[in-house]
Coordinates of C-alpha atoms in Angstrom, one line a residue:
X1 CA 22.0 -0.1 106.0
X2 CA 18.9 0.7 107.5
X3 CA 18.6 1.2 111.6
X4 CA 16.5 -0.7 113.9
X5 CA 16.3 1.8 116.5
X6 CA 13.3 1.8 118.0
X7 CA 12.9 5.5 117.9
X8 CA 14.0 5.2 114.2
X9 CA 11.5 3.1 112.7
X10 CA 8.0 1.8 113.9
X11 CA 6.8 -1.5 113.7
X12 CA 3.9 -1.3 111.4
X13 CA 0.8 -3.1 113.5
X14 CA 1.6 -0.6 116.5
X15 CA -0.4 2.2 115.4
X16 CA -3.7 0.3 114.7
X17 CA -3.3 -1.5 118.1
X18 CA -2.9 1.9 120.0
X19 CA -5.3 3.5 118.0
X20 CA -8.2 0.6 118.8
X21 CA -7.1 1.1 122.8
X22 CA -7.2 5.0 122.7
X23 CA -10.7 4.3 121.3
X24 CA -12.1 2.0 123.0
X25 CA -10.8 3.9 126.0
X26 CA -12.3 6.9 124.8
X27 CA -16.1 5.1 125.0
X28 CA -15.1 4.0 128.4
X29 CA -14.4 6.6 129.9
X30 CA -17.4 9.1 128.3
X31 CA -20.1 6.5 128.1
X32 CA -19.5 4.3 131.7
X33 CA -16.6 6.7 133.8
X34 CA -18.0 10.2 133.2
X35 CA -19.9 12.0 135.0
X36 CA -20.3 15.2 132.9
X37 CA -20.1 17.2 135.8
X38 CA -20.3 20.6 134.3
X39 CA -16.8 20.8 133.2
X40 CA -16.2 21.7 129.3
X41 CA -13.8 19.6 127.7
X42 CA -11.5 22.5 127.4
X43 CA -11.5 23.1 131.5
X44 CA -10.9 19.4 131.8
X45 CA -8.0 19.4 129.7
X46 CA -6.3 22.7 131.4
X47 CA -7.2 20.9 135.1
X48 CA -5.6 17.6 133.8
X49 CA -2.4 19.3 132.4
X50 CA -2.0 21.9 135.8
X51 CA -2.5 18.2 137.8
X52 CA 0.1 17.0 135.6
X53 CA 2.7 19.7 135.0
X54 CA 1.9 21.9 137.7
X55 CA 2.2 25.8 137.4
X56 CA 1.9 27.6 134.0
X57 CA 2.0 30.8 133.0
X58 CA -1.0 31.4 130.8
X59 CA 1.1 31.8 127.2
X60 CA 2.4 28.8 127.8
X61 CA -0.9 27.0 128.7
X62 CA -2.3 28.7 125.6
X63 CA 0.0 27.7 123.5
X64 CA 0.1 24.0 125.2
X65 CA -3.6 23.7 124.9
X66 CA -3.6 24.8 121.2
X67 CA -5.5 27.9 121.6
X68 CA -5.5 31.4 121.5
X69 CA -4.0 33.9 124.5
X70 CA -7.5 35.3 125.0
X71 CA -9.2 32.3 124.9
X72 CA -7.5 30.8 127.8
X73 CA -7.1 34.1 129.4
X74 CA -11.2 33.9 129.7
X75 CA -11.4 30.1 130.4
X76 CA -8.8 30.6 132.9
X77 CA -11.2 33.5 134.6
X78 CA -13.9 31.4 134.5
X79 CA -12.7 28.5 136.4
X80 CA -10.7 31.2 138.9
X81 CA -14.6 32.2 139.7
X82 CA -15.0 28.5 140.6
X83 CA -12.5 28.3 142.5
X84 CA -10.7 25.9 140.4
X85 CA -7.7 27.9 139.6
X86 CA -5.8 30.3 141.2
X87 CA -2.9 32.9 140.0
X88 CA 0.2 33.7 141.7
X89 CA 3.0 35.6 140.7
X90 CA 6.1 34.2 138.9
X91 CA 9.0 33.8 141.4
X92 CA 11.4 34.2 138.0
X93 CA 9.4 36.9 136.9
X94 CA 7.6 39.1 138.9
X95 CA 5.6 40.9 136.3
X96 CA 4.1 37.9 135.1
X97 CA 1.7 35.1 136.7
X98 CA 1.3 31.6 137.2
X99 CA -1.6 29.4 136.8
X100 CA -2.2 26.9 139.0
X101 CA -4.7 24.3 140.3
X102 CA -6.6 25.7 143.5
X103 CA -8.4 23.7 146.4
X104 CA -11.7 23.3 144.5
X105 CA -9.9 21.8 141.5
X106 CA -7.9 19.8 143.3
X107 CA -11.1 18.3 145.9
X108 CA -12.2 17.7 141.7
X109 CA -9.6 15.8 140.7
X110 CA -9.2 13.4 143.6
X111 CA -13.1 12.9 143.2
X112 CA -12.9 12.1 139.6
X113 CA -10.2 9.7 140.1
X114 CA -11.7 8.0 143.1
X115 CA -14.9 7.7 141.0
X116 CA -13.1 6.2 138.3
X117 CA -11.3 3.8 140.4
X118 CA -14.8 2.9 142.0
X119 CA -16.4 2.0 138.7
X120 CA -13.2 0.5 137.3
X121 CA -13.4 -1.9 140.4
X122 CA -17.4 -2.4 139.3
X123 CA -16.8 -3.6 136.4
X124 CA -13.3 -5.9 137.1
X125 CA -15.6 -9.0 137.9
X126 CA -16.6 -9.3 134.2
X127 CA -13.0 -9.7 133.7
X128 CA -11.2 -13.4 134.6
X129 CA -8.4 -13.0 137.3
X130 CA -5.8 -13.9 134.9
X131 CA -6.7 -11.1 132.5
X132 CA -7.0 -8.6 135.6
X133 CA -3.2 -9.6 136.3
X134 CA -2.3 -9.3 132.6
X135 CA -4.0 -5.7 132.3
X136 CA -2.4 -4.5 135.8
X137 CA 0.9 -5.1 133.9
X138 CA 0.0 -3.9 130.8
X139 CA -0.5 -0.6 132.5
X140 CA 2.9 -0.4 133.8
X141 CA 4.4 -0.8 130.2
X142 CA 1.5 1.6 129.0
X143 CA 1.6 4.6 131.6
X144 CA 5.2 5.2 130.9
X145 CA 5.0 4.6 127.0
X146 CA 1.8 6.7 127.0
X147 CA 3.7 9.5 128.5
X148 CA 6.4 9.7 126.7
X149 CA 4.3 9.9 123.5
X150 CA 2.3 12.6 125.5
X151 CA 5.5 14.7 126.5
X152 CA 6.4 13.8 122.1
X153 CA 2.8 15.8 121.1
X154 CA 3.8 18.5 123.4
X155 CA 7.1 19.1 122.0
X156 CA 5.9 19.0 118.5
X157 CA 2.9 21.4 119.2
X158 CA 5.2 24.0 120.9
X159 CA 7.6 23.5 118.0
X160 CA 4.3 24.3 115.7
X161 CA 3.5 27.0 117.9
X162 CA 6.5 28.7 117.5
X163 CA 6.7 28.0 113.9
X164 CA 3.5 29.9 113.4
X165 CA 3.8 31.9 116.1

């Protein structure tokens, strides 16, 4: 007998359908929410994660970020000389560091967001209020759903990480 478990089996048109919203969000945000403020899409990604996750050390943010040790040891340097990160030292380890989001990158990543939420409110009008209040919930559903799958891709990278590794 075959299970129905939602975690066991996916329904078939689910893919496509994220797939199209991923994309379509995608041109969103780089063509009409971006403001390609001099941030390389690797330094984006490493700010997003420390917003999200908080503290790292820097193996682990290598590894998360699917690249090598000395790769993020030098992006990680960089930014530090912006001001957008900052090291301390591990409480559980004291011969190792953290990574961490400092004051610039945080004053960045409230500016980005308010900046989104600015444009996002822009562009509403073009959308009928019914369709505003079925997109607010969609998002509810979507958020959590969208990070679970995100907290999925991190598991299975680390698993290929270590794999490899």
């Amino acid at each position: 007998m075959e299970s129905k478990h939602p975690v066991e089996r996916a329904i078939p048109d689910v893919p496509d359908a994220i797939a199209e919203m991923i994309d379509l969000s995608t041109d969103m945000l780089w063509r009409y929410l971006s403001d390609r403020d001099g941030l390389s899409v690797s330094a984006t990604l490493v700010l997003n994660r420390l917003n999200r996750q908080g503290p790292m050390r820097l193996t682990a943010l290598a590894s998360a970020e699917g690249v090598s040790q000395s790769g993020m040891t030098q992006l990680v340097q960089r930014m530090e000389g912006q001001g957008l990160l900052e090291r301390s030292t591990d409480p559980d380890d004291g011969r190792a560091s953290l990574v961490m989001i400092g004051e610039t990158g945080r004053r960045f990543c409230d500016a980005r967001t308010n900046r989104w939420r600015q444009r996002i409110a822009e562009l509403l009008p073009a959308v009928c209020r019914d369709d505003q209040t079925a997109l607010w919930l969609a998002t509810q559903v979507v958020v959590r759903i969208l990070g679970q799958m995100t907290t999925a891709a991190d598991r299975q990278a680390q698993v290929g990480a270590e794999l490899t590794g």
